[in-house]
Coordinates of C-alpha atoms in Angstrom, one line a residue:
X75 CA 10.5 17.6 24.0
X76 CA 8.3 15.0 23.8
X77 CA 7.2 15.2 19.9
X78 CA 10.7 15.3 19.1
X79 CA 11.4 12.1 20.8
X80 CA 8.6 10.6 18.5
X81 CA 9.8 12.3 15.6
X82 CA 13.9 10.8 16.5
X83 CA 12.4 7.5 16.6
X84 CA 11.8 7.2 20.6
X85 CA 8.4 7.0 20.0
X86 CA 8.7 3.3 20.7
X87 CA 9.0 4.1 24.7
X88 CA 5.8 5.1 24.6
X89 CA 3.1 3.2 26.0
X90 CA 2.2 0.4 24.8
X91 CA -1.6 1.0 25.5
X92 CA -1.1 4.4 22.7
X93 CA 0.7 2.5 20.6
X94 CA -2.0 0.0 19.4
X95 CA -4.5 2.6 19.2
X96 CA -2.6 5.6 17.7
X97 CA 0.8 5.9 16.3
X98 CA 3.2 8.0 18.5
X99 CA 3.0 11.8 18.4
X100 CA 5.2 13.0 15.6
X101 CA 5.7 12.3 12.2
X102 CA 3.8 8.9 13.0
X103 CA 0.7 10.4 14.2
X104 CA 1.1 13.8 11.6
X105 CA 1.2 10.8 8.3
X106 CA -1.8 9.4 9.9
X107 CA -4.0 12.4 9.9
X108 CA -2.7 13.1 6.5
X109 CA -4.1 9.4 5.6
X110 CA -7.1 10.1 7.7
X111 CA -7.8 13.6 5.7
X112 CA -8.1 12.6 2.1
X113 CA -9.4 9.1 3.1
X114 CA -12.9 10.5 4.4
X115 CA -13.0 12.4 0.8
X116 CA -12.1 9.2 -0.9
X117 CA -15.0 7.5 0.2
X118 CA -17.4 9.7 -0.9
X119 CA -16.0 10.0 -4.2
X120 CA -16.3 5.9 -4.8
X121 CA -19.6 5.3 -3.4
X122 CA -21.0 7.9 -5.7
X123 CA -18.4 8.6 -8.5
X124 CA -19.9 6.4 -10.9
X125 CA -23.6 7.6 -10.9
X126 CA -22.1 10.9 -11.1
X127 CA -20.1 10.1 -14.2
X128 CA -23.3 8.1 -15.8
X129 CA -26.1 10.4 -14.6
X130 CA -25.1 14.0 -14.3
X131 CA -22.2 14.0 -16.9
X132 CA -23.9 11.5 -19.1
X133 CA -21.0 8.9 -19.9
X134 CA -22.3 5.6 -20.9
X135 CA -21.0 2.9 -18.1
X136 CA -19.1 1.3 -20.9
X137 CA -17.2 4.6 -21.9
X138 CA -16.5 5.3 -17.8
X139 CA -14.7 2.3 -17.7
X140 CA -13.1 2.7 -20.9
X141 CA -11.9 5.7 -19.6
X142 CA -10.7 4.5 -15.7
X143 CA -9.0 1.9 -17.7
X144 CA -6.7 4.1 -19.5
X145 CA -6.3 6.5 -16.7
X146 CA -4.9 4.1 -14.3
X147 CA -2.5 2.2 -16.7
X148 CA -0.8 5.9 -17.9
X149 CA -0.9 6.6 -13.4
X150 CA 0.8 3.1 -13.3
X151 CA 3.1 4.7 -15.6
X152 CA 3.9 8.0 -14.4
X153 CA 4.1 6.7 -10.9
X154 CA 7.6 5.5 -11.1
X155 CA 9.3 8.5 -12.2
X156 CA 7.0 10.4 -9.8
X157 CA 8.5 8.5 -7.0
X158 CA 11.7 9.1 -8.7
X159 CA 11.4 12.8 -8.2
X160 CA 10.4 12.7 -5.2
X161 CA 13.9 10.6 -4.6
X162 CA 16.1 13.7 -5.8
X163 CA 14.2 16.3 -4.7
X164 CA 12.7 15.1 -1.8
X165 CA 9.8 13.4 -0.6
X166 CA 7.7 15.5 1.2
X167 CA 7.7 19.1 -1.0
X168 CA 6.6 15.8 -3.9
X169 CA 3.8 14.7 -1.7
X170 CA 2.6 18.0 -1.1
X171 CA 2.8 19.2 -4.5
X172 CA 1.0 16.3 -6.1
X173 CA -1.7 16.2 -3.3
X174 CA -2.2 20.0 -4.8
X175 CA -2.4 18.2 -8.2
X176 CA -4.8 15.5 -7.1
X177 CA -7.2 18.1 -5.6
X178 CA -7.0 20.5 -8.9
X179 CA -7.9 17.0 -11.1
X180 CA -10.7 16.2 -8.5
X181 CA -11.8 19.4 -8.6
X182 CA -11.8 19.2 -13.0
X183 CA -14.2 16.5 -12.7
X184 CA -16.7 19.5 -11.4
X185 CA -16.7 20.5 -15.4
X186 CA -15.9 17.9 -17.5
X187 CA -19.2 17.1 -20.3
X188 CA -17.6 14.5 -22.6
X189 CA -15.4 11.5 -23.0
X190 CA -12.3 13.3 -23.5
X191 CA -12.5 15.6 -21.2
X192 CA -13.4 12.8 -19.0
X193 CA -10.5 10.9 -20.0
X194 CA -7.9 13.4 -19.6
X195 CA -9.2 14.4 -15.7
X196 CA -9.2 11.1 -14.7
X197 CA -5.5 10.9 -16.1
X198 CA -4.3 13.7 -14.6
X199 CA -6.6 12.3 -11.5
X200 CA -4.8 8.4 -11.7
X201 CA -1.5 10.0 -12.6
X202 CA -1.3 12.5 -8.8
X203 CA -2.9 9.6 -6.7
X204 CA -0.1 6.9 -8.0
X205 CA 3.1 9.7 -7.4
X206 CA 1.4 10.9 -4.4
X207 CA 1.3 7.3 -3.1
X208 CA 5.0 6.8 -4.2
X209 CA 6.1 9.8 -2.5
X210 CA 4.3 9.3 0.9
X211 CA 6.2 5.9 1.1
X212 CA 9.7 7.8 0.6
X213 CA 8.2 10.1 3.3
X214 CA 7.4 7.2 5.7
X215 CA 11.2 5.9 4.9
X216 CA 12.7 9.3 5.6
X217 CA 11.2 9.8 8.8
X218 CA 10.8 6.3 10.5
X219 CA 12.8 4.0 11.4
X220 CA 13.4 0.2 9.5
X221 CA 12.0 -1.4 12.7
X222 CA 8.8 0.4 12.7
X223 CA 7.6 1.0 9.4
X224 CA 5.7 -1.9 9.1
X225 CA 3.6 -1.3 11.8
X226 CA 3.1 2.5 10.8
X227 CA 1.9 1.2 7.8
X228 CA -0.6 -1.0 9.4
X229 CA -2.0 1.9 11.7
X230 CA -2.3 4.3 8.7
X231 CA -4.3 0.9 6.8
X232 CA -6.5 1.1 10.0
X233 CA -6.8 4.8 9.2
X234 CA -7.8 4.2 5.8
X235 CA -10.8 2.0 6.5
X236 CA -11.8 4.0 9.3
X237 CA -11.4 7.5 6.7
X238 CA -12.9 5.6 3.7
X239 CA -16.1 4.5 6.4
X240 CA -17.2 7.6 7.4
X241 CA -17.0 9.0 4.0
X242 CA -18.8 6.4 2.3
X243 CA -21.6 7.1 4.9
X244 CA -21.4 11.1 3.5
X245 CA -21.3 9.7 0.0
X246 CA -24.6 8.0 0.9
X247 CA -26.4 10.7 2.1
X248 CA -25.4 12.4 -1.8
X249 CA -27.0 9.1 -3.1
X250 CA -29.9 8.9 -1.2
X251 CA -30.5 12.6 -2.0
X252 CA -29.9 11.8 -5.9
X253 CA -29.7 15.6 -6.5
X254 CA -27.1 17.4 -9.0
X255 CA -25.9 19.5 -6.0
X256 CA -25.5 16.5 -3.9
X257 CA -23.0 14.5 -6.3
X258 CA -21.3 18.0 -6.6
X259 CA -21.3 19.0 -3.3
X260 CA -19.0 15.4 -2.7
X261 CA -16.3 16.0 -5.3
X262 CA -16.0 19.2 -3.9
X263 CA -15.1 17.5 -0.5
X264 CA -12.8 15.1 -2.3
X265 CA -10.9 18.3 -3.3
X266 CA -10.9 19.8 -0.1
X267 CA -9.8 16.9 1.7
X268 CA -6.6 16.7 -0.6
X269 CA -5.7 20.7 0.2
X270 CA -6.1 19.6 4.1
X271 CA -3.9 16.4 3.3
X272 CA -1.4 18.8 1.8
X273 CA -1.7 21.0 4.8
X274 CA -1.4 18.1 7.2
X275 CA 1.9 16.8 5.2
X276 CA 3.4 20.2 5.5
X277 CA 3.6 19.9 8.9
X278 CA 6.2 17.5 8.6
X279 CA 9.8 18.2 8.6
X280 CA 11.5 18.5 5.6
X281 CA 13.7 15.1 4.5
X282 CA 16.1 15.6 2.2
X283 CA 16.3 13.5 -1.3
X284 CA 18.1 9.8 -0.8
X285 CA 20.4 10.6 -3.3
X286 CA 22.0 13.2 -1.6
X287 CA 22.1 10.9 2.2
X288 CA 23.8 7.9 0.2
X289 CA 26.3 10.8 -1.2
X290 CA 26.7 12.7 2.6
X291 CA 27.8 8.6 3.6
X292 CA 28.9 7.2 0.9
X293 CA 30.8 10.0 -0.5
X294 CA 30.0 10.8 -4.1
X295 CA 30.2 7.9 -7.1
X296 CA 31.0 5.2 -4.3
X297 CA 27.8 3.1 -3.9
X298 CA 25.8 1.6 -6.6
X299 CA 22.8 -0.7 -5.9
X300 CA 20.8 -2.8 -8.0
X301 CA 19.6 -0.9 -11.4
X302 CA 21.9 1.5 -10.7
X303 CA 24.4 0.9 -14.1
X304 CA 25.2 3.4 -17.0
X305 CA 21.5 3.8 -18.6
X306 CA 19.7 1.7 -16.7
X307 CA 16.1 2.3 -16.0
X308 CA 16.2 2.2 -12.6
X309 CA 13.6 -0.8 -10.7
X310 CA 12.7 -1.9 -14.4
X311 CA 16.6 -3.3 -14.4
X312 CA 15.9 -4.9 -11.2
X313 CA 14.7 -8.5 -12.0
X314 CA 14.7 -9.7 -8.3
X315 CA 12.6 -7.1 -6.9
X316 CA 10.7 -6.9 -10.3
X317 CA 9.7 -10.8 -9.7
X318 CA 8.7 -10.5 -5.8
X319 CA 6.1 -7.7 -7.2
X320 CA 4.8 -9.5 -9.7
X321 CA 3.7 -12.3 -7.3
X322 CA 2.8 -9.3 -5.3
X323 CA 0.3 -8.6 -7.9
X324 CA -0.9 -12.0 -8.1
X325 CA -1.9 -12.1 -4.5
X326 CA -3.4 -8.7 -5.0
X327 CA -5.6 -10.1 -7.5
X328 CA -8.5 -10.7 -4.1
X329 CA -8.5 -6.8 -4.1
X330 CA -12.2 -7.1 -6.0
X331 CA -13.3 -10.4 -4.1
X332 CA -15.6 -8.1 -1.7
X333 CA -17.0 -5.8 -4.0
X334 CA -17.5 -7.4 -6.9
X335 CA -16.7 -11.2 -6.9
X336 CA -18.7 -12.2 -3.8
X337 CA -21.9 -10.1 -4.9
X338 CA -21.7 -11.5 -7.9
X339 CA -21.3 -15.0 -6.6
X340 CA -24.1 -14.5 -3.9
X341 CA -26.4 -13.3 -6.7
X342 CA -25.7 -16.0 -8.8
X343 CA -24.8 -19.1 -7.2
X344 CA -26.1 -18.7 -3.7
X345 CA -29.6 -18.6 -2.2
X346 CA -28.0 -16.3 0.4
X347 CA -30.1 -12.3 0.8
X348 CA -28.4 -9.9 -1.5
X349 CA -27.6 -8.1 2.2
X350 CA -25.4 -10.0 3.1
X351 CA -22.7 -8.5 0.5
X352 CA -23.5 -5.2 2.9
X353 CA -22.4 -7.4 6.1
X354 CA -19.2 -9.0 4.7
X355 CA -17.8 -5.5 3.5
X356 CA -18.6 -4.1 7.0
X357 CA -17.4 -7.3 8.4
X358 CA -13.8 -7.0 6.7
X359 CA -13.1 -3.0 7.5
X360 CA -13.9 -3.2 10.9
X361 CA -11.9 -6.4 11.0
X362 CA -8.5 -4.2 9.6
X363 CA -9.5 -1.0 11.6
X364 CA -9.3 -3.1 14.7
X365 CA -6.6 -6.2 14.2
X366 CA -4.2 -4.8 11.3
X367 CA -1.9 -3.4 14.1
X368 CA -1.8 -6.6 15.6
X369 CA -1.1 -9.0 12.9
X370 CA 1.6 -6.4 11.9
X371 CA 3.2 -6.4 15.1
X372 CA 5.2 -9.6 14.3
X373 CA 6.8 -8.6 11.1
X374 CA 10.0 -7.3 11.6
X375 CA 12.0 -8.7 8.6
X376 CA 12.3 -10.2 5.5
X377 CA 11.9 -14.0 7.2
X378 CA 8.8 -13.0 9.2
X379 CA 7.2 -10.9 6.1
X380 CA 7.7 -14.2 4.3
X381 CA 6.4 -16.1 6.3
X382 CA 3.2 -14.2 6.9
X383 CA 2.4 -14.2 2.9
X384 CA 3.0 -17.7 2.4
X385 CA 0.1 -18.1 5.5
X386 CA -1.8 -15.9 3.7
X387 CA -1.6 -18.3 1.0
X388 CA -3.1 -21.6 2.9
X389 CA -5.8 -19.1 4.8
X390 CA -6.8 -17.6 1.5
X391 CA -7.3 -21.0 -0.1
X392 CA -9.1 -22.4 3.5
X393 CA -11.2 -18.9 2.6
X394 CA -11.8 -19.9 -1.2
X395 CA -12.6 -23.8 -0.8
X396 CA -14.9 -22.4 2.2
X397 CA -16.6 -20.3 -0.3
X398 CA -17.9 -22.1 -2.6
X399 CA -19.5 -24.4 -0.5
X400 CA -22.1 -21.6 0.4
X401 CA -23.5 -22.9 -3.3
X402 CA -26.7 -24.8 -3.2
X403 CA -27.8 -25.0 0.7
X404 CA -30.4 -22.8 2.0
X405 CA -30.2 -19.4 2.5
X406 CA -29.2 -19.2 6.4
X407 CA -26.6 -21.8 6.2
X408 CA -25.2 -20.1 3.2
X409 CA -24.8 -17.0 5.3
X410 CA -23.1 -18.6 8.2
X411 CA -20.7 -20.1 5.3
X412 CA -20.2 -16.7 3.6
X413 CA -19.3 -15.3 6.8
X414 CA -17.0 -17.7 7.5
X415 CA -15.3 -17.1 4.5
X416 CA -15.1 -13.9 4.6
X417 CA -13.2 -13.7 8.5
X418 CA -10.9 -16.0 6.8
X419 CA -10.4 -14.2 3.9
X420 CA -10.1 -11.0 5.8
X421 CA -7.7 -12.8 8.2
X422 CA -5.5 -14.0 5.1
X423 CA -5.5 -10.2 3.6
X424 CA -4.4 -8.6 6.5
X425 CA -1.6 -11.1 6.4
X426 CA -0.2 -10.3 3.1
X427 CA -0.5 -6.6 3.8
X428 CA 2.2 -6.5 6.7
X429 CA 4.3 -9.2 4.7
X430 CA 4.2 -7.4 1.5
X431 CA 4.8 -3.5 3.4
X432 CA 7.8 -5.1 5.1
X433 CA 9.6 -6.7 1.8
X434 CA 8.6 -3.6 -0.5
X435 CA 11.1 -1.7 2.0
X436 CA 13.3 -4.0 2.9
X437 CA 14.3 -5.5 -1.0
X438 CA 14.5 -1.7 -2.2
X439 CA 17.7 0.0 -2.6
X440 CA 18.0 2.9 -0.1
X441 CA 18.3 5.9 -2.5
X442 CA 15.7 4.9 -4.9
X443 CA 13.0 4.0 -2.2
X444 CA 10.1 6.4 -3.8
X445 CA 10.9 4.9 -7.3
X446 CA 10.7 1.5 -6.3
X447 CA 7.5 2.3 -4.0
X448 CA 5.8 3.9 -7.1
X449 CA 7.1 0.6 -9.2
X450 CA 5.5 -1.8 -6.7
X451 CA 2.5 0.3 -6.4
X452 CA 1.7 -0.5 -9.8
X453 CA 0.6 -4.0 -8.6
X454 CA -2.8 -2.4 -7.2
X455 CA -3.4 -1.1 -10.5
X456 CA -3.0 -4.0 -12.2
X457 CA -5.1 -5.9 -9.7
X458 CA -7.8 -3.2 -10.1
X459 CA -7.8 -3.1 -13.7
X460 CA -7.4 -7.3 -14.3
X461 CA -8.9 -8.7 -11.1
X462 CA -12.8 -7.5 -12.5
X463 CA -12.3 -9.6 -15.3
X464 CA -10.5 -12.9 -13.6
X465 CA -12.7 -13.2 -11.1
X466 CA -16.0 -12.9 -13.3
X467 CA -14.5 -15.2 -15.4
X468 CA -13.7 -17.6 -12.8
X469 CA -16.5 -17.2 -9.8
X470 CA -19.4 -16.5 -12.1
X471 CA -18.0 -18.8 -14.7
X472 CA -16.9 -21.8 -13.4
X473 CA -18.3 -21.4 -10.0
X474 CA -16.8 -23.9 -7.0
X475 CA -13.9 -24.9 -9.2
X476 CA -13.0 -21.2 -9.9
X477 CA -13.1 -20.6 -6.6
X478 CA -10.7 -23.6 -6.0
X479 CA -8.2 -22.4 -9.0
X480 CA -8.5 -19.2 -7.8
X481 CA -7.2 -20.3 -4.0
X482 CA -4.7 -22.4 -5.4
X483 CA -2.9 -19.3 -7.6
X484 CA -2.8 -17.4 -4.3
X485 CA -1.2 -20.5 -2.5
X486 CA 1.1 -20.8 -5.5
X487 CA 2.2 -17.4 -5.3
X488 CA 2.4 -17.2 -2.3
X489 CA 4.7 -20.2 -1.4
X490 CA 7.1 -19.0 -4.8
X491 CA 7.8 -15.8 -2.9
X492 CA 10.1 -17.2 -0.8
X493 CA 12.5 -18.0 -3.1
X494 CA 11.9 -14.6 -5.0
X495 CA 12.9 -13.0 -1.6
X496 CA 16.3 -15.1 -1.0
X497 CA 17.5 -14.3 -5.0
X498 CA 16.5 -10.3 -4.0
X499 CA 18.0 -10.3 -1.0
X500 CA 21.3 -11.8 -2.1
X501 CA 21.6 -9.2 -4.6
X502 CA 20.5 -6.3 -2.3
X503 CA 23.2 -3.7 -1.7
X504 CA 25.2 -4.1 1.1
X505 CA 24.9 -0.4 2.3
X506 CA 21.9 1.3 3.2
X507 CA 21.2 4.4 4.8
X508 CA 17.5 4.0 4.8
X509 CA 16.9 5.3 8.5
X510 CA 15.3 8.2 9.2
X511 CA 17.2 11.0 8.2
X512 CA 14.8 14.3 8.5
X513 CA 17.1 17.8 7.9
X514 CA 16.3 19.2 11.2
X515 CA 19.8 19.1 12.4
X516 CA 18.8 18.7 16.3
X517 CA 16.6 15.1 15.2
X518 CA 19.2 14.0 12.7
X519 CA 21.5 12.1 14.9
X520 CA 19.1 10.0 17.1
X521 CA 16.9 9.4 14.0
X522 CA 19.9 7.4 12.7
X523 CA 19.1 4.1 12.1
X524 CA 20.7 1.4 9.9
X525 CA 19.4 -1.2 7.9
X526 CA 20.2 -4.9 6.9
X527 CA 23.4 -3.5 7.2
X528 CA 25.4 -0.8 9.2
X529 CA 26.5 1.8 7.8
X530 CA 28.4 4.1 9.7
X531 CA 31.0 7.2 8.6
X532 CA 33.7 7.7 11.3
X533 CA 33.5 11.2 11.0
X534 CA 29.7 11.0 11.0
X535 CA 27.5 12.0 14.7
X536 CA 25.6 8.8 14.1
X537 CA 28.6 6.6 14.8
X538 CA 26.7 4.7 17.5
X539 CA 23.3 4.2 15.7
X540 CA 24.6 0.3 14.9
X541 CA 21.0 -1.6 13.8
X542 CA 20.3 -3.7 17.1
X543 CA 17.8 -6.3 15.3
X544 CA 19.7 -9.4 15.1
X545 CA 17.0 -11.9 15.5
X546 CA 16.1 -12.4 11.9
X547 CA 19.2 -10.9 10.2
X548 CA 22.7 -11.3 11.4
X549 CA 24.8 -11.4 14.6
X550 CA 28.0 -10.4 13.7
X551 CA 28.3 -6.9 11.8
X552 CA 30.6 -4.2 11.7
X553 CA 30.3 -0.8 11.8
X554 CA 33.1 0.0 9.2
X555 CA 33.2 -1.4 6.5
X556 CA 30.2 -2.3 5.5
X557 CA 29.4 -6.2 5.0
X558 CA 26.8 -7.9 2.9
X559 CA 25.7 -10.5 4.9
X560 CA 22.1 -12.8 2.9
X561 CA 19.1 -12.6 5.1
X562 CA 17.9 -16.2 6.1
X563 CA 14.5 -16.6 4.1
X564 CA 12.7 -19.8 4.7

């Protein structure tokens, strides 16, 4: 059948035409609807969550963000024992359970009249979305193959801006109508779009914890990767991968630039129409909805998704040093400037995306991919939680020279995440089994598919799934044994 081609993998003989508009029927295409469902909810709920919070439960601003604060650093928290779990008792029953969990906490939000009541929704809120987010990416590992994860993930960011669109024009409409009913007519749709995203993700077929497909390989006790010794804490232990998502973090730190540091900028600095901060954010999601795909197309590895962030590195500071000359020239021409900053900067973030996807994969261990998703996942939190208060500090602040300090951190970053790549990838394991292994028996041979490495059992039926990627990686493996061989990483 043709959906169980996709779902083995095949999905790349599809046309090429489908490919860069949809992802393949199967799995591909059911993750994306899954993204697509909760995403439309999701952008209703942050266009008008913060009224709500203010105006119809009566927070003071200072107390909501008090309270977002401490809600996303405990979901930081949680996340990587989330993805964990859903490592040992597999990935998609996880998602689908804390999908249920994010709709109950939306859903709490409906009833909450005080601070701490506030505080512990939006925890048990932060706490769902970051293992939810963990356990889709051990989802995404189990079902597709190393070679095309990278651009899934781009389609399903496409998805996402498309999703979050549409539902900030719903969320809107709520704002425009000011109403009680209105704001609660839109955290009810949150909820519902996270039981439909449940739904969607049950439709799915079931993958079976990593632990237990190293084990089936491996054999039991045989294979220990990185962070993987008597009482370690798992990616904690890891330094290596630790260090790449750190600078991760750092380049994450532009997360705010178009909501927050730009307006603020234009306000302040620019004679520029307060509009404009309406055009750029259009400007940058249609950008992603329409040429993520594409940028991702060419990552394939560790050497090309290193590559692609350190270019995101010169573009972004190209995009800062363009910036802040839209300060103190008349209104028009600071427009034309702002927009030209804000292709490039859109340009440089699409960039790090694929390059950053690729090497979250690719430098994890494969039986301990939801645990070190939900670890690098903390980096948006971080950059949520910090990136307000840098780039305040250094826009509004110290204005073209902030913007220049600000450009040269990301460079910096960056450029240092080449080395951190080589020193991860040298200690990587030398056996993975991260290909898509699903439990339907009739899928599980074709969805085979080895990794850096290949690992191959001789009394296993995927003894001819030998990884055929040898452009970026190396040119002489074996099937058995297994040999560590470094990944070039310029």
């Amino acid at each position: 059948m043709r959906n169980r081609s996709a779902a083995s993998g095949a999905g790349r003989k599809a046309p090429a035409r489908a490919s860069r508009t949809v992802p393949p029927a199967g799995p591909q295409r059911v993750l994306a609807l899954a993204q697509l469902s909760n995403s439309v909810g999701d952008g209703a709920y942050f266009v008008t969550s913060a009224l709500y919070f203010t105006h119809v439960v009566g927070l003071a601003p200072a107390r909501v963000g008090l309270g977002l604060t401490i809600a996303w650093a405990v979901g930081s928290v949680v996340g990587v024992p989330l993805g964990r779990l859903a490592d040992r008792r597999g990935p998609r029953g996880t998602a689908v359970l804390l999908a249920l969990a994010t709709s109950v906490a939306v859903a709490s939000f409906l009833v909450v009249r005080g601070f701490v009541p506030f505080v512990l929704a939006a925890c048990a809120y932060a706490t769902a979305q970051s293992g939810l987010a963990a356990a889709r990416q051990a989802l995404l590992a189990g079902l597709v193959s190393r070679q095309e994860r990278t651009g899934l993930l781009a389609h399903l960011q496409s998805t996402l801006n498309a999703g979050l669109a549409v539902g900030a024009g719903l969320g809107g409409l709520a704002l425009h109508a000011g109403s009680r009913a209105a704001y609660l007519g839109v955290f009810a749709l949150d909820a519902a779009s996270f039981l439909l995203c449940a739904a969607v993700l049950l439709r799915l077929p079931a993958v079976d914890g990593t632990h237990a497909r190293v084990e089936a390989v491996k054999g039991p006790g045989r294979w220990r990767g990185r962070g993987h010794g008597r009482g370690a804490p798992g990616v904690l232990r890891d330094r290596p991968y630790a260090v790449v998502a750190l600078l991760n973090t750092v380049l994450l730190l532009r997360m705010p630039l178009l909501s927050l540091g730009v307006p603020l900028w234009i306000a302040e600095r620019t004679e520029a129409p307060t509009w404009v901060v309406s055009a750029l954010f259009v400007l940058n999601t249609g950008a992603v909805m329409l040429f993520q795909v594409r940028t991702a197309r060419g990552v394939t590895g560790t050497a090309s998704a290193t590559r692609a962030v350190r270019r995101s590195g010169f573009v972004m500071l190209a995009s800062c040093a363009v910036f802040a000359l839209s300060a103190g020239v008349p209104p028009w021409t600071a427009v034309g400037v702002l927009t030209v900053g804000a292709v490039l900067q859109v340009v440089a973030e699409m960039q790090q995306s694929a390059g950053s996807w690729q090497l979250s994969f690719d430098l994890a261990p494969a039986d301990r991919v939801g645990e070190y998703q939900g670890f690098f996942g903390t980096g948006v939190t971080v950059a949520r939680t910090l990136g307000p208060l840098v780039l305040t500090a250094l826009l509004v602040g110290w204005g073209t020279p902030g913007w220049l300090l600000l450009g040269g951190l990301t460079l910096a970053a960056s450029y240092v995440m080449g080395p951190a790549v080589r020193w991860a990838t040298e200690n990587r394991p030398a056996a993975r089994t991260d290909g898509p292994v699903a439990a339907a028996p009739a899928d599980s041979t074709a969805m085979a598919s080895a990794d850096s490495t290949a690992v191959v059992s001789a009394d296993s039926p995927a003894t001819g799934a030998v990884d055929s990627r040898t452009a970026e990686l190396s040119d002489g493996r074996t099937a058995s044994p297994p040999v560590k061989r470094p990944v070039p990483v310029d």
